[in-house]
C-alpha cells in the first residue's frame, strides 16, 4: 500500500486509524483503530447492517471473522515494518460466544515472527475483555523482499 | 435443484439473501441442493482490502464462506432449527481477481445430534482454481427456531 511504503521510506510512524480508514472494506463495516501506548485496538460500533441473526440481534459470523482478520493484519503492519500489506495464508476462527448488539473490540499479538511468515493470534470481545466472543489464529506472508 | 427441497427450506432459501450483513455485502443466493449451498458476492469498491490493487479483503471471503456454510448445514437438516458457527478454517490459495464476482460452494459432510461439519471453496472463473477453501463445524440448536424462517431474517 502506497500509504505504508511512503511512511516507511520517510521513517515515519503510521497513524493506525488513517491506515484503517484507507481500506474501503474497513470503512464499509465502520471500524475505528485506536493506539494507546503500544496497544493497537480495533473498535466496531454496533450497527444494524452487521446483524446475522435478527432474532437474537447477533453479529454475523462474517463480521466477527472480518474484524479479527483486520486486527491481525493491522498488528502485523504496525509491528513488522514491511512496506507492503501482508498476505493472509490461512486463518482459523473459534466462535466462543454470540456477538451481541453492542460495541466490539479486537486486538492481536504476534506469536512468532519468521523471515517470511508471521503467526498471529487475535481476540475479540465486547463489554468484558476477559470474556472473548471469538479468537483467531493465522499465518500471514510478508512481502518484504521486494518493495 | 428445488425439486427435493422441503417447503421450510424453500422459505430459508428465499430469506438467506435478506440477512442484514450479507445484504450489506450485496450477496446473492445462487442455489440450494441437498446438503449443499452456492452463493456469490459481486465485486464492488466497498469490498476492497488493498486500495492499490483493488483486491477484496480476506474478510469478505470469510463472510461469504461463513454464510454459505450455514446455508449448507440448513440444507442438510431434516427440520428447521437455529445453528451457530463453532469454528471455521480458511486457506487463502491466491488473491481474488479484482472486478470479478466470488462464488462460494459449500457441502455439509455430516450431521450428528449436536454438530454439523462442512467443507467448501470460493472461486471466480473456475471451481478447479479456488481463491480459498474452508472447513467448519456448526452447533445445532435443536428446539430453537431458525431465524431464517422469519421473513425479516
Coordinates of C-alpha atoms in Angstrom, one line a residue:
Chain A
X1 CA 0.0 0.0 0.0
X2 CA 1.3 3.4 -1.0
X3 CA 0.5 4.9 2.4
X4 CA 2.7 2.3 4.1
X5 CA 5.5 2.5 1.6
X6 CA 5.7 6.3 1.9
X7 CA 5.7 6.2 5.7
X8 CA 8.4 3.5 5.7
X9 CA 10.6 5.4 3.2
X10 CA 10.3 8.6 5.3
X11 CA 10.9 6.6 8.5
X12 CA 7.6 7.9 9.9
X13 CA 5.1 6.1 12.1
X14 CA 1.8 5.1 10.6
X15 CA -1.3 6.5 12.2
X16 CA -3.4 3.4 12.8
X17 CA -6.7 5.0 12.1
X18 CA -5.5 6.7 8.9
X19 CA -4.4 3.2 7.8
X20 CA -7.7 1.6 8.7
X21 CA -9.8 4.4 7.1
X22 CA -7.7 4.0 3.9
X23 CA -9.1 0.4 3.5
X24 CA -12.6 0.6 1.9
X25 CA -13.8 -2.7 3.5
X26 CA -12.9 -1.5 7.0
X27 CA -14.9 1.8 6.3
X28 CA -17.8 -0.2 4.9
X29 CA -18.1 -2.1 8.3
X30 CA -17.5 1.1 10.4
X31 CA -14.2 0.0 12.0
X32 CA -12.1 2.5 14.1
X33 CA -8.5 2.0 15.2
X34 CA -7.1 3.2 18.4
X35 CA -3.4 3.2 19.5
X36 CA -2.9 3.6 23.3
X37 CA 0.8 3.3 24.1
X38 CA 1.9 0.2 22.3
X39 CA -1.5 -1.4 22.3
X40 CA -3.4 -1.3 19.0
X41 CA -7.1 -1.9 19.3
X42 CA -9.8 -2.0 16.7
X43 CA -13.3 -0.9 17.6
X44 CA -16.5 -1.7 15.8
X45 CA -19.6 0.2 17.0
X46 CA -22.8 -1.8 16.6
X47 CA -24.9 -1.1 13.5
X48 CA -28.0 -2.8 12.0
X49 CA -26.0 -3.8 8.9
X50 CA -23.8 -6.1 11.0
X51 CA -26.5 -8.5 12.1
X52 CA -26.5 -12.2 11.1
X53 CA -29.3 -13.4 13.4
X54 CA -32.2 -10.9 13.6
X55 CA -34.0 -13.0 16.4
X56 CA -31.0 -12.5 18.7
X57 CA -29.7 -9.3 17.1
X58 CA -26.4 -11.2 17.0
X59 CA -23.5 -10.2 14.9
X60 CA -22.9 -12.1 11.6
X61 CA -20.1 -14.7 11.8
X62 CA -18.5 -12.9 8.8
X63 CA -18.4 -9.6 10.8
X64 CA -16.5 -11.4 13.6
X65 CA -14.1 -13.1 11.2
X66 CA -13.6 -9.8 9.3
X67 CA -12.8 -7.8 12.5
X68 CA -10.4 -10.4 13.8
X69 CA -8.6 -10.5 10.4
X70 CA -8.4 -6.7 10.3
X71 CA -6.9 -6.7 13.8
X72 CA -4.4 -9.4 12.9
X73 CA -3.3 -7.5 9.8
X74 CA -3.1 -4.1 11.5
X75 CA -0.9 -5.6 14.2
X76 CA 1.5 -7.1 11.6
X77 CA 1.7 -3.8 9.7
X78 CA 2.3 -1.9 12.9
X79 CA 4.8 -4.3 14.4
X80 CA 6.6 -5.7 11.4
X81 CA 7.9 -2.8 9.4
X82 CA 7.4 -4.1 5.8
X83 CA 6.5 -1.7 3.0
X84 CA 3.7 -3.9 1.7
X85 CA 0.5 -5.3 3.1
X86 CA 0.9 -8.8 4.5
X87 CA -1.0 -11.6 2.7
X88 CA -3.2 -13.9 4.7
X89 CA -2.2 -17.6 4.2
X90 CA -4.7 -19.3 6.5
X91 CA -6.9 -18.4 9.4
X92 CA -8.8 -20.5 11.9
X93 CA -11.6 -18.8 13.8
X94 CA -13.2 -20.1 17.0
X95 CA -16.6 -18.6 17.8
X96 CA -16.8 -18.6 21.6
X97 CA -19.9 -16.5 22.4
X98 CA -22.7 -14.9 20.5
X99 CA -21.8 -11.3 19.4
X100 CA -24.4 -9.0 20.9
X101 CA -25.8 -5.7 19.7
X102 CA -23.1 -3.6 21.3
X103 CA -19.6 -2.2 20.5
X104 CA -17.0 -4.9 19.8
X105 CA -13.2 -4.7 20.2
X106 CA -10.3 -6.7 18.7
X107 CA -6.6 -6.9 19.4
X108 CA -3.9 -9.2 18.0
X109 CA -0.5 -10.3 19.1
X110 CA 2.3 -11.8 17.1
X111 CA 3.0 -15.3 18.4
X112 CA 6.0 -15.9 16.1
X113 CA 7.7 -13.8 13.5
X114 CA 9.7 -15.6 10.9
X115 CA 11.6 -14.1 8.0
X116 CA 8.7 -14.7 5.5
X117 CA 5.8 -15.7 7.6
X118 CA 4.1 -14.4 10.8
X119 CA 1.9 -16.4 13.2
X120 CA -0.7 -14.1 14.7
X121 CA -3.4 -14.6 17.3
X122 CA -6.3 -12.2 17.7
X123 CA -9.2 -11.9 20.2
X124 CA -12.5 -10.1 20.0
X125 CA -14.6 -9.0 23.0
X126 CA -17.5 -6.7 23.9
X127 CA -18.1 -5.4 27.4
X128 CA -15.5 -7.6 29.2
X129 CA -12.1 -8.2 27.7
X130 CA -11.7 -11.4 29.9
X131 CA -14.7 -12.9 28.1
X132 CA -13.8 -13.1 24.4
X133 CA -16.5 -13.7 21.9
X134 CA -14.1 -15.1 19.3
X135 CA -10.5 -15.9 18.6
X136 CA -8.4 -16.2 15.5
X137 CA -5.1 -17.9 14.8
X138 CA -3.5 -17.3 11.4
X139 CA -0.4 -17.0 9.2
X140 CA 0.5 -14.0 7.1
X141 CA 3.1 -13.9 4.4
X142 CA 5.4 -10.9 4.5
X143 CA 6.3 -9.5 1.1
X144 CA 9.5 -7.9 2.5
X145 CA 12.0 -9.0 -0.2
X146 CA 10.7 -6.8 -3.0
X147 CA 9.1 -3.4 -2.4
Chain B
X1 CA -32.5 -28.1 -7.9
X2 CA -35.5 -27.2 -5.7
X3 CA -37.5 -30.4 -6.5
X4 CA -36.3 -32.4 -3.5
X5 CA -36.3 -29.3 -1.2
X6 CA -38.9 -29.3 1.6
X7 CA -41.2 -26.2 1.9
X8 CA -39.5 -24.9 5.1
X9 CA -36.1 -25.0 3.3
X10 CA -37.6 -23.1 0.3
X11 CA -38.6 -20.4 2.9
X12 CA -35.0 -20.4 4.2
X13 CA -33.6 -20.2 0.7
X14 CA -35.8 -17.2 0.0
X15 CA -34.6 -15.4 3.1
X16 CA -30.9 -16.1 3.1
X17 CA -30.1 -13.1 1.0
X18 CA -32.0 -10.8 3.4
X19 CA -29.6 -11.4 6.3
X20 CA -28.6 -7.8 7.1
X21 CA -24.8 -8.3 6.8
X22 CA -25.0 -10.5 3.7
X23 CA -27.2 -7.8 2.1
X24 CA -24.7 -5.1 3.2
X25 CA -22.1 -7.0 1.1
X26 CA -24.7 -7.3 -1.7
X27 CA -24.5 -11.1 -1.5
X28 CA -26.8 -13.3 -3.7
X29 CA -28.1 -16.8 -3.3
X30 CA -27.3 -18.9 -6.3
X31 CA -28.8 -22.2 -5.3
X32 CA -29.6 -24.9 -2.7
X33 CA -29.3 -28.6 -3.1
X34 CA -29.4 -31.5 -0.6
X35 CA -26.7 -30.5 2.0
X36 CA -25.3 -28.0 -0.4
X37 CA -25.4 -24.3 -1.0
X38 CA -24.0 -21.9 -3.5
X39 CA -23.8 -18.1 -3.1
X40 CA -21.9 -15.2 -4.6
X41 CA -20.8 -11.7 -3.9
X42 CA -20.4 -9.4 -7.0
X43 CA -17.2 -7.3 -7.0
X44 CA -17.6 -3.8 -5.6
X45 CA -15.4 -0.9 -4.4
X46 CA -16.7 -1.2 -0.9
X47 CA -15.1 -4.7 -0.5
X48 CA -11.6 -3.7 -1.3
X49 CA -8.9 -4.6 1.2
X50 CA -5.9 -3.3 -0.7
X51 CA -6.7 0.1 -2.3
X52 CA -3.5 -0.1 -4.5
X53 CA -4.5 -3.3 -6.3
X54 CA -8.3 -3.4 -5.8
X55 CA -8.1 -6.9 -4.3
X56 CA -11.0 -7.6 -2.0
X57 CA -10.4 -8.0 1.8
X58 CA -10.0 -11.5 3.1
X59 CA -12.9 -10.8 5.5
X60 CA -15.3 -10.7 2.5
X61 CA -14.3 -14.3 1.6
X62 CA -14.6 -15.3 5.3
X63 CA -18.1 -13.7 5.4
X64 CA -19.2 -15.4 2.2
X65 CA -17.9 -18.8 3.2
X66 CA -19.5 -18.5 6.7
X67 CA -22.9 -17.6 5.3
X68 CA -22.8 -20.3 2.6
X69 CA -21.6 -22.8 5.2
X70 CA -24.6 -22.0 7.4
X71 CA -26.9 -22.4 4.4
X72 CA -25.3 -25.8 3.5
X73 CA -25.9 -27.0 7.1
X74 CA -29.6 -25.9 6.9
X75 CA -29.9 -27.7 3.5
X76 CA -28.7 -30.9 5.2
X77 CA -31.2 -30.8 8.2
X78 CA -34.5 -32.7 8.3
X79 CA -36.2 -29.9 10.4
X80 CA -35.5 -26.2 10.8
X81 CA -33.5 -25.1 13.8
X82 CA -31.1 -22.4 14.8
X83 CA -27.4 -23.1 14.2
X84 CA -24.2 -21.3 15.3
X85 CA -20.7 -21.4 13.8
X86 CA -18.3 -23.2 16.2
X87 CA -15.2 -22.8 14.1
X88 CA -14.2 -22.0 10.6
X89 CA -10.8 -22.6 9.0
X90 CA -9.9 -20.8 5.7
X91 CA -6.9 -21.3 3.5
X92 CA -6.3 -18.5 1.0
X93 CA -4.9 -20.1 -2.1
X94 CA -4.5 -16.9 -4.1
X95 CA -5.7 -13.3 -4.2
X96 CA -9.1 -12.8 -5.7
X97 CA -9.0 -11.1 -9.1
X98 CA -10.4 -7.5 -8.9
X99 CA -13.6 -6.9 -10.9
X100 CA -14.8 -10.5 -10.8
X101 CA -17.6 -11.9 -8.5
X102 CA -16.6 -14.5 -5.9
X103 CA -18.7 -17.7 -5.7
X104 CA -18.8 -20.0 -2.7
X105 CA -19.9 -23.6 -2.9
X106 CA -20.2 -25.5 0.4
X107 CA -21.2 -29.1 1.2
X108 CA -22.4 -30.3 4.6
X109 CA -20.5 -33.6 5.0
X110 CA -22.1 -34.9 8.2
X111 CA -24.9 -34.0 10.6
X112 CA -24.7 -35.5 14.1
X113 CA -27.1 -34.8 17.0
X114 CA -25.3 -31.6 18.1
X115 CA -22.8 -30.8 15.4
X116 CA -22.6 -30.5 11.6
X117 CA -19.4 -30.5 9.5
X118 CA -18.9 -28.6 6.3
X119 CA -16.3 -28.2 3.5
X120 CA -16.3 -25.8 0.7
X121 CA -14.4 -23.4 -1.5
X122 CA -14.6 -19.9 -3.0
X123 CA -13.7 -19.4 -6.6
X124 CA -14.1 -16.9 -9.5
X125 CA -13.7 -18.2 -13.1
X126 CA -13.4 -22.0 -12.3
X127 CA -14.2 -24.2 -9.3
X128 CA -11.0 -26.0 -10.1
X129 CA -9.0 -22.9 -9.4
X130 CA -10.2 -21.8 -5.9
X131 CA -9.4 -18.5 -4.3
X132 CA -9.9 -20.1 -0.9
X133 CA -11.0 -23.4 0.7
X134 CA -12.7 -23.9 4.1
X135 CA -13.7 -26.4 6.6
X136 CA -16.0 -25.7 9.5
X137 CA -18.2 -27.0 12.3
X138 CA -21.6 -25.8 13.4
X139 CA -23.6 -26.3 16.6
X140 CA -27.1 -27.4 16.1
X141 CA -29.7 -25.9 18.5
X142 CA -32.5 -28.5 18.2
X143 CA -35.7 -26.9 19.6
X144 CA -34.6 -23.3 18.9
X145 CA -36.4 -21.8 15.9
X146 CA -34.3 -20.9 12.9
X147 CA -34.2 -17.1 12.3
X148 CA -34.2 -17.9 8.6
X149 CA -37.9 -18.9 8.9
X150 CA -38.8 -15.3 9.7
X151 CA -39.5 -13.0 6.8
X152 CA -37.2 -10.4 8.2
X153 CA -34.3 -12.8 8.6

